[in-house]
Coordinates of C-alpha atoms in Angstrom, one line a residue:
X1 CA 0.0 0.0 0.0
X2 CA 2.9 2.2 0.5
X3 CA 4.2 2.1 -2.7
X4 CA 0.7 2.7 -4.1
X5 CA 0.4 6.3 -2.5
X6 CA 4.1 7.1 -3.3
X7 CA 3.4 6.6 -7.3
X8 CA -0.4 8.7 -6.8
X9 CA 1.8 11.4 -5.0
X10 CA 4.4 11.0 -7.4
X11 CA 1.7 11.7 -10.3
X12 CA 0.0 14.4 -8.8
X13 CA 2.9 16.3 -8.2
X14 CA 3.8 16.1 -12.1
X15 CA 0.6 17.1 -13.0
X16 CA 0.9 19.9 -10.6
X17 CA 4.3 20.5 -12.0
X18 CA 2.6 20.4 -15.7
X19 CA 0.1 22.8 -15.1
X20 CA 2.0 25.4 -13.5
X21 CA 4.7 25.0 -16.7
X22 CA 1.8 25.0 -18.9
X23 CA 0.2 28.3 -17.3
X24 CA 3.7 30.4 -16.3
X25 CA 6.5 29.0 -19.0
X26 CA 4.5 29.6 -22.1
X27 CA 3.3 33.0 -23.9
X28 CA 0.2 33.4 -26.4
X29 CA 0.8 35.5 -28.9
X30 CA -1.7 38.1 -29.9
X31 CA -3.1 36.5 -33.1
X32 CA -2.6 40.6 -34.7
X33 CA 1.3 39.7 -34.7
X34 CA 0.8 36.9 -37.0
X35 CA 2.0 37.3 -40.4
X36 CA -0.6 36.4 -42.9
X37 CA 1.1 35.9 -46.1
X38 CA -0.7 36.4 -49.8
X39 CA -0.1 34.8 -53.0
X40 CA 0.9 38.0 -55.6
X41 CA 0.9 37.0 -59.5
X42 CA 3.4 39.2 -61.0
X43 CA 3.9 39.5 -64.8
X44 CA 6.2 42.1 -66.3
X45 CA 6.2 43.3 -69.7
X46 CA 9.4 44.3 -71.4
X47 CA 9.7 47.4 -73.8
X48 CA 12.6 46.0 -76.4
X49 CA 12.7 49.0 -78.5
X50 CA 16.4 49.9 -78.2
X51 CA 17.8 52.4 -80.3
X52 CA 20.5 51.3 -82.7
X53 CA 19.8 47.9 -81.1
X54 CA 16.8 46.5 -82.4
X55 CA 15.6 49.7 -84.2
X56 CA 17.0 53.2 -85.8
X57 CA 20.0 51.6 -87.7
X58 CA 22.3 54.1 -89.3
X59 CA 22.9 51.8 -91.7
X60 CA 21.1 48.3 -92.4
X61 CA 24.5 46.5 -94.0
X62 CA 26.4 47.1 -90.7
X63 CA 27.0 44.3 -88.1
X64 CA 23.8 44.6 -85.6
X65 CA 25.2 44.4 -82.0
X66 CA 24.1 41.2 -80.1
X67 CA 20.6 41.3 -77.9
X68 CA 18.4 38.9 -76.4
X69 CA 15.7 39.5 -74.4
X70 CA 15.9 38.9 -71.1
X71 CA 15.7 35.5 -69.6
X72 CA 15.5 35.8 -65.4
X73 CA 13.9 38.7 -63.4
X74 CA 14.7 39.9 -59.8
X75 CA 11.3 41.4 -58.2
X76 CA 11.8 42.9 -54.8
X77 CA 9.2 44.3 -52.1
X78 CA 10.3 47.3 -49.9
X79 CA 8.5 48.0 -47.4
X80 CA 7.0 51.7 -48.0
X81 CA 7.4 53.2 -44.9
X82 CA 11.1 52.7 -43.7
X83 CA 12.2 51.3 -47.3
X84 CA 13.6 48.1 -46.3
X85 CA 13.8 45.2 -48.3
X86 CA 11.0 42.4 -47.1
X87 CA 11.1 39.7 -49.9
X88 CA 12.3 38.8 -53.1
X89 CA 12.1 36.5 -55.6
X90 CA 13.5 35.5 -59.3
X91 CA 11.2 34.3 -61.9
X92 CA 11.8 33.1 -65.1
X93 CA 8.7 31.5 -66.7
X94 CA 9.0 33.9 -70.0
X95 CA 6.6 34.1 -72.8
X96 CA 5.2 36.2 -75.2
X97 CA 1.7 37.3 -76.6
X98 CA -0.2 40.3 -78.0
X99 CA 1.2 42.5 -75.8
X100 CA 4.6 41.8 -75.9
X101 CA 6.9 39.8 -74.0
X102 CA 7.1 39.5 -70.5
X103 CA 8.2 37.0 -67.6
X104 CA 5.8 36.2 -64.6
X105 CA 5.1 33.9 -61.7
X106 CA 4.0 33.8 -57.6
X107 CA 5.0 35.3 -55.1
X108 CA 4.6 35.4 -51.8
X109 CA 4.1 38.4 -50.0
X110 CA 3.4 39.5 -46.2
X111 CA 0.5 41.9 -45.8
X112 CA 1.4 45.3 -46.0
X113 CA 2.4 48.5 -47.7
X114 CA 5.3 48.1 -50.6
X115 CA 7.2 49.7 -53.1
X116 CA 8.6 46.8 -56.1
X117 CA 11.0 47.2 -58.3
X118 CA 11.7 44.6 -60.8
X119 CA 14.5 44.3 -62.9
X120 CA 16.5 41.1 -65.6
X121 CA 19.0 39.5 -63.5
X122 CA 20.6 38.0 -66.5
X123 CA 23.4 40.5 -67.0
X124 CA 27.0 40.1 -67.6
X125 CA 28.5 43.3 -67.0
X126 CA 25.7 45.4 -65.1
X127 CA 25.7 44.8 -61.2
X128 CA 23.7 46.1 -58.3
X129 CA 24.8 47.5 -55.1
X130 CA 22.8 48.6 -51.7
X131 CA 20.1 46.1 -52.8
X132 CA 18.4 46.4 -49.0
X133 CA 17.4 49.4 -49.3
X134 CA 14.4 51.0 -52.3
X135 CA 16.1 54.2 -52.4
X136 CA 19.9 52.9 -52.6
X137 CA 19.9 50.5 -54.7
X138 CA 22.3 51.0 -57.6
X139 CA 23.6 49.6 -61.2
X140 CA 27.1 50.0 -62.3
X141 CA 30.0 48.2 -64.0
X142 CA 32.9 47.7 -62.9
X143 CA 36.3 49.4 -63.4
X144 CA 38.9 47.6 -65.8
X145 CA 42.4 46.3 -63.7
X146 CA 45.5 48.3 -64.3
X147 CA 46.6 45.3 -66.4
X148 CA 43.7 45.0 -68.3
X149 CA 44.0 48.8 -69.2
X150 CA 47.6 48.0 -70.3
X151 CA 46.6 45.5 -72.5
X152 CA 43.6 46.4 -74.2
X153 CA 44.9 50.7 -74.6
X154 CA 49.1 49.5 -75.1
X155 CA 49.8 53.3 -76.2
X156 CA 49.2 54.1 -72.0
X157 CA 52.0 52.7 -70.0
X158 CA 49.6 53.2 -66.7
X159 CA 46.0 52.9 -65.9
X160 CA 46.8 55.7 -64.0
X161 CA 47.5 58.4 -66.7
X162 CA 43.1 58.4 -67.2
X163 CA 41.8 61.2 -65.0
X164 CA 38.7 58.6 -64.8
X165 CA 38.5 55.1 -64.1
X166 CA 37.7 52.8 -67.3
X167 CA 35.1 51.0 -66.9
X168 CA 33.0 48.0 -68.6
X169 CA 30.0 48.9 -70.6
X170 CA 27.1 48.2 -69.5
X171 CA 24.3 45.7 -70.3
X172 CA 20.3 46.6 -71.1
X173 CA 19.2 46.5 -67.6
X174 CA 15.5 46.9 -67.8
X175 CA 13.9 48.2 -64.7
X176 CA 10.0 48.6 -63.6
X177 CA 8.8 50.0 -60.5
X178 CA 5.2 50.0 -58.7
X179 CA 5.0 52.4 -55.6
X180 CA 2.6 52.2 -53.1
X181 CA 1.4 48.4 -53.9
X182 CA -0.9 47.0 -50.8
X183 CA -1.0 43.6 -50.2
X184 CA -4.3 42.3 -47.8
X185 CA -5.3 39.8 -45.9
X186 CA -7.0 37.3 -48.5
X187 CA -10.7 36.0 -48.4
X188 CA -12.1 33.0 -48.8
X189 CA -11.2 30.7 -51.9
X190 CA -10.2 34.1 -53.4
X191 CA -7.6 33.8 -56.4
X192 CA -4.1 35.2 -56.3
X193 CA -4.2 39.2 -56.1
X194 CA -2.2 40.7 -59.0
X195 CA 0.5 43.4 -59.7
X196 CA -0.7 46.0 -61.1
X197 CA -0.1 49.7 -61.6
X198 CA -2.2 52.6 -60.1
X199 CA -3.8 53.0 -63.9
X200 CA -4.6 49.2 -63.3
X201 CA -1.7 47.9 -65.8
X202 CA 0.9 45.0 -65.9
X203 CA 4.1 47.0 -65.4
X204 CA 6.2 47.4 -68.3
X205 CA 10.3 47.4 -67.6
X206 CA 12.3 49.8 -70.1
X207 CA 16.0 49.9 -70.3
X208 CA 18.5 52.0 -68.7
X209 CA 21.1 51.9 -70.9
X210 CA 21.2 54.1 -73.9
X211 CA 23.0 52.5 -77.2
X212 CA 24.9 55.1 -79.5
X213 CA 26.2 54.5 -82.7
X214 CA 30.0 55.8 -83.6
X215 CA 31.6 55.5 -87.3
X216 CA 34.3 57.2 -88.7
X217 CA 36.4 57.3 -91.9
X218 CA 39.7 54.9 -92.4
X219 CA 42.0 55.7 -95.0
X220 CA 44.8 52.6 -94.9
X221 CA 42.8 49.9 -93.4
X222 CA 44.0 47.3 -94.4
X223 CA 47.1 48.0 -91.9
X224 CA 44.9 47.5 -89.2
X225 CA 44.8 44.5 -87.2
X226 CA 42.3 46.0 -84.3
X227 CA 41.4 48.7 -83.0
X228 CA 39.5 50.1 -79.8
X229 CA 37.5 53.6 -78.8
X230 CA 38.0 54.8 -75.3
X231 CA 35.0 57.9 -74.0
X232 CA 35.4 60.1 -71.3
X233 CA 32.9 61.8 -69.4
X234 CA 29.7 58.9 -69.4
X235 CA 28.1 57.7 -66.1
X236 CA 29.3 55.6 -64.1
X237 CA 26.3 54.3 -62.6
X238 CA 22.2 55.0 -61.8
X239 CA 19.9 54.9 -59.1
X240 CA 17.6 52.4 -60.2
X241 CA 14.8 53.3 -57.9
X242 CA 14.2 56.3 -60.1
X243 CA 16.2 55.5 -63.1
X244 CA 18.8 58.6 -62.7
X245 CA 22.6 59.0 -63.4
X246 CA 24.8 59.3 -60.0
X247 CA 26.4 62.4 -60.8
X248 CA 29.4 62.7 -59.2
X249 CA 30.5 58.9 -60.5
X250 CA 32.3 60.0 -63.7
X251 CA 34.1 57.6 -65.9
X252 CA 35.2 56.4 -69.0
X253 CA 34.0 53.1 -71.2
X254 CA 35.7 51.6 -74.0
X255 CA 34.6 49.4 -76.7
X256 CA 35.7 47.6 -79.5
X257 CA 35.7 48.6 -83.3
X258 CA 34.1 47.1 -86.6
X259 CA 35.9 47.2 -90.0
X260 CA 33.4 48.5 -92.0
X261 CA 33.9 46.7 -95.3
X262 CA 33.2 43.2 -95.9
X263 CA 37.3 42.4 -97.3
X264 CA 40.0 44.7 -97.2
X265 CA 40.6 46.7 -100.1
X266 CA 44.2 46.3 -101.7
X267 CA 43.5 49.9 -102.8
X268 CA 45.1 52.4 -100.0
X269 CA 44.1 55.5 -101.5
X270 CA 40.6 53.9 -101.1
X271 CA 38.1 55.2 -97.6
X272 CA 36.4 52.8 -95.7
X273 CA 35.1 53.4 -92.3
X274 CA 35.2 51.9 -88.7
X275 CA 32.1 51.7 -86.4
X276 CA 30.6 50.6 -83.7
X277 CA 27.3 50.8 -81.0
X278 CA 28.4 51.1 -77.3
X279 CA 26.2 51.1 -74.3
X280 CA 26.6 53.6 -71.4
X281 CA 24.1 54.2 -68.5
X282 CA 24.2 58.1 -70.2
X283 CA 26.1 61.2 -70.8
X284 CA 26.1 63.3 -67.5
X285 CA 24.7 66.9 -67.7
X286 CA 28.0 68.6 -66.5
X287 CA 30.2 66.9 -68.2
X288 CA 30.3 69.7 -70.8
X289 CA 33.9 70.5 -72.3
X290 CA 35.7 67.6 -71.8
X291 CA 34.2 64.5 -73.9
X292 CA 36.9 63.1 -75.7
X293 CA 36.8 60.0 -77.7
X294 CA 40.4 58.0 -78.4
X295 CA 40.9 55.7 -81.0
X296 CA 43.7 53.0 -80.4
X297 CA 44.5 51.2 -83.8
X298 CA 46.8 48.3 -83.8
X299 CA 48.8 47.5 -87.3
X300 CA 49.6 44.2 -89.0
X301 CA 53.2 46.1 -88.4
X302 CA 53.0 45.6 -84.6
X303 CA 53.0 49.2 -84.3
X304 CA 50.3 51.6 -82.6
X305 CA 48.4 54.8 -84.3
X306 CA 46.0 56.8 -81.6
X307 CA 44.2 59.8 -82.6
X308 CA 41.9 61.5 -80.4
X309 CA 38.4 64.0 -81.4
X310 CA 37.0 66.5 -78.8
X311 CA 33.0 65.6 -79.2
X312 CA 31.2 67.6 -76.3
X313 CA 29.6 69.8 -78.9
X314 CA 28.0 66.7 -80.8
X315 CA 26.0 65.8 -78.0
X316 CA 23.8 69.4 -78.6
X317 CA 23.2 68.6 -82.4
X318 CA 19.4 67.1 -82.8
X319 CA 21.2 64.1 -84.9
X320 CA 23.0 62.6 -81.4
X321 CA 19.9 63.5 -78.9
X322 CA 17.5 62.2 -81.1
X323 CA 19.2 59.3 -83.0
X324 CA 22.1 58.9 -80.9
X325 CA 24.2 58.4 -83.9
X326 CA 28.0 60.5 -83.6
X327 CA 29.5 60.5 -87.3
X328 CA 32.7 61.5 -87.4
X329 CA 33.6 63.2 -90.8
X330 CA 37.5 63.5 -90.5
X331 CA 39.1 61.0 -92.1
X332 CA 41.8 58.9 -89.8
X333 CA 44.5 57.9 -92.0
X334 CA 46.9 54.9 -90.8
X335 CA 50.4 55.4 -91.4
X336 CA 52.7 52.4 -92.4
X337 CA 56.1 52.4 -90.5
X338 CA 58.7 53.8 -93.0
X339 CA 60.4 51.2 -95.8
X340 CA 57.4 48.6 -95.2
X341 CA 55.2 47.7 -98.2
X342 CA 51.8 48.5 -99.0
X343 CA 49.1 48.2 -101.3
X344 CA 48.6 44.7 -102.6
X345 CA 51.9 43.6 -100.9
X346 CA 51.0 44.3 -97.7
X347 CA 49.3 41.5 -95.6
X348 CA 46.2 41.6 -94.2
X349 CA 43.5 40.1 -92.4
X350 CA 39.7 39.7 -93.0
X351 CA 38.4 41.5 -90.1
X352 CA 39.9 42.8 -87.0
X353 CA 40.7 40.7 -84.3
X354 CA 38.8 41.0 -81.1
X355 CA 40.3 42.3 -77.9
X356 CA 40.7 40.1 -74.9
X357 CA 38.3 40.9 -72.3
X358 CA 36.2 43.7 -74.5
X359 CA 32.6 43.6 -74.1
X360 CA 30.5 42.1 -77.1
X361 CA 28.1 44.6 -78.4

């Protein structure tokens, strides 16, 4: 019998022991503090009319510079009162129909107040910095290495004789925003709510990056093996919250060169002309006076011509704001080291070899 009330003691006083854990050790939390989380379909439309990319050719015979559309997306919520970043995601179910093409999918998204900015996460060049925050966030490219600069511009000894850093062009980076997007509690059996803007349209994302087209005339080219542009005075990066150059971030891009004829003429006294399209996130307002352009040719000689063209003014003329084509008229002549052979003599190449680590445009 002993035993017996030892082992009902023994019980009650875990019970006891239970209860008093169950009512002192645990805390309820107010149901208001739950997160109730919505299912957002999101579906972005992308504008691909791109300026001397996949419309508004100078000249239809040229060599088009490389695009495709966009195969991932990055769509962020920020959280519209302090701006933080709440939750992301990366779709890239893409398709296309009578309204263009797009890429869309689910998200979801806490209940609250947002700003969303969606943008292709599929670049090479173009990266993002500050991402956390809706007002911070920023695209750029990265500045070329002090060897890099060597190699690709041989005429400068050091990366440091460029009052700005070189940097990388940039990628399309197509960007679309929706401010002041609420997300609500859901009712019952109710379908996914959808992103829309306040005119109650799928958002459309438009490039950042403008594309200009630069040609010039080549007397002598068939001396040339390749040859590279470097421009001073472009941006260096943009707030992508509002799609606006960061002023004070000043640099230069370079790009490569296309011969402009098919084969090389034998005939030196003959013109052809170089070109090329080059991306840059813009031309900043007060850069004006200093926009230089350099051309770096490399001859079949080993040798290197530069010559360099002041061009602030062309960036006034209606042809360049609306058209965004700068045509050179000079005529850059290549110079054979003296006692070498020309004309027919001379060797040559088809087309101009590519530059190690230039961009493809």
């Amino acid at each position: 019998m002993s035993r017996k009330r030892d082992c009902i003691c023994l019980s009650a006083l875990l019970a006891l022991l239970f209860l008093t854990l169950t009512f002192t050790g645990c805390k309820h939390r107010p149901l208001e503090e739950m997160q109730i989380i919505e299912n957002i379909f999101v579906k972005v439309y992308f504008d691909e009319e791109i300026r001397n990319v996949s419309y508004g050719f100078y000249d239809e015979n040229k060599r088009r510079p490389e695009y495709n559309s966009p195969q991932s997306m990055r769509v962020m919520f920020y959280d519209y009162e302090s701006g933080k970043l709440v939750t992301e995601r990366y779709l890239n179910d893409c398709g296309e129909d009578e309204e263009g093409y797009y890429i869309q999918g689910l998200m979801g998204v806490p209940e609250g107040r947002y700003n969303i900015l969606a943008y292709n996460f599929d670049t090479k060049e173009t990266k993002t910095k500050n991402d956390d925050i809706y007002a911070g966030i920023t695209a750029y490219t990265q500045n070329l290495s002090d060897s890099e600069v060597k190699y690709i511009f041989s005429s400068r000894s050091d990366a440091n004789e460029y009052e700005e850093p070189v940097h990388r062009q940039p990628d399309h980076t197509f960007t679309a925003r929706v401010e002041d997007f609420r997300v609500e509690a859901p009712g019952p059996a109710q379908a996914p709510d959808t992103l829309k803007t306040k005119s109650g349209k799928y958002p459309v994302a438009k490039t950042m990056v403008k594309s200009y087209y630069f040609q010039f005339n080549v007397k002598g080219v068939e001396y040339v093996r390749s040859a590279v542009a470097l421009i001073t005075g472009m941006a260096g990066s943009k707030n992508m919250h509002k799609d606006e150059m960061i002023e004070d971030d000043i640099v230069s891009i370079y790009f490569g060169l296309n011969n402009g004829k098919e084969k090389r003429s034998i005939d030196a006294d003959e013109n052809t002309v170089a070109y090329a399209t080059f991306n840059t996130f813009g031309k900043l307002p007060h850069t004006e006076g200093y926009i230089d352009v350099t051309f770096e040719f490399k001859t079949i000689y080993n040798t290197v011509q530069t010559e360099t063209f002041h061009v602030t003014d062309m960036f006034e003329t209606e042809q360049v704001k609306e058209k965004q084509w700068i045509i050179i008229e000079k005529i850059i002549e290549i110079i054979p080291p003296e006692g070498s052979e020309g004309g027919g003599m001379t060797p040559g190449v088809n087309d101009w070899e590519e530059i190690e680590g230039s961009i493809t445009i």
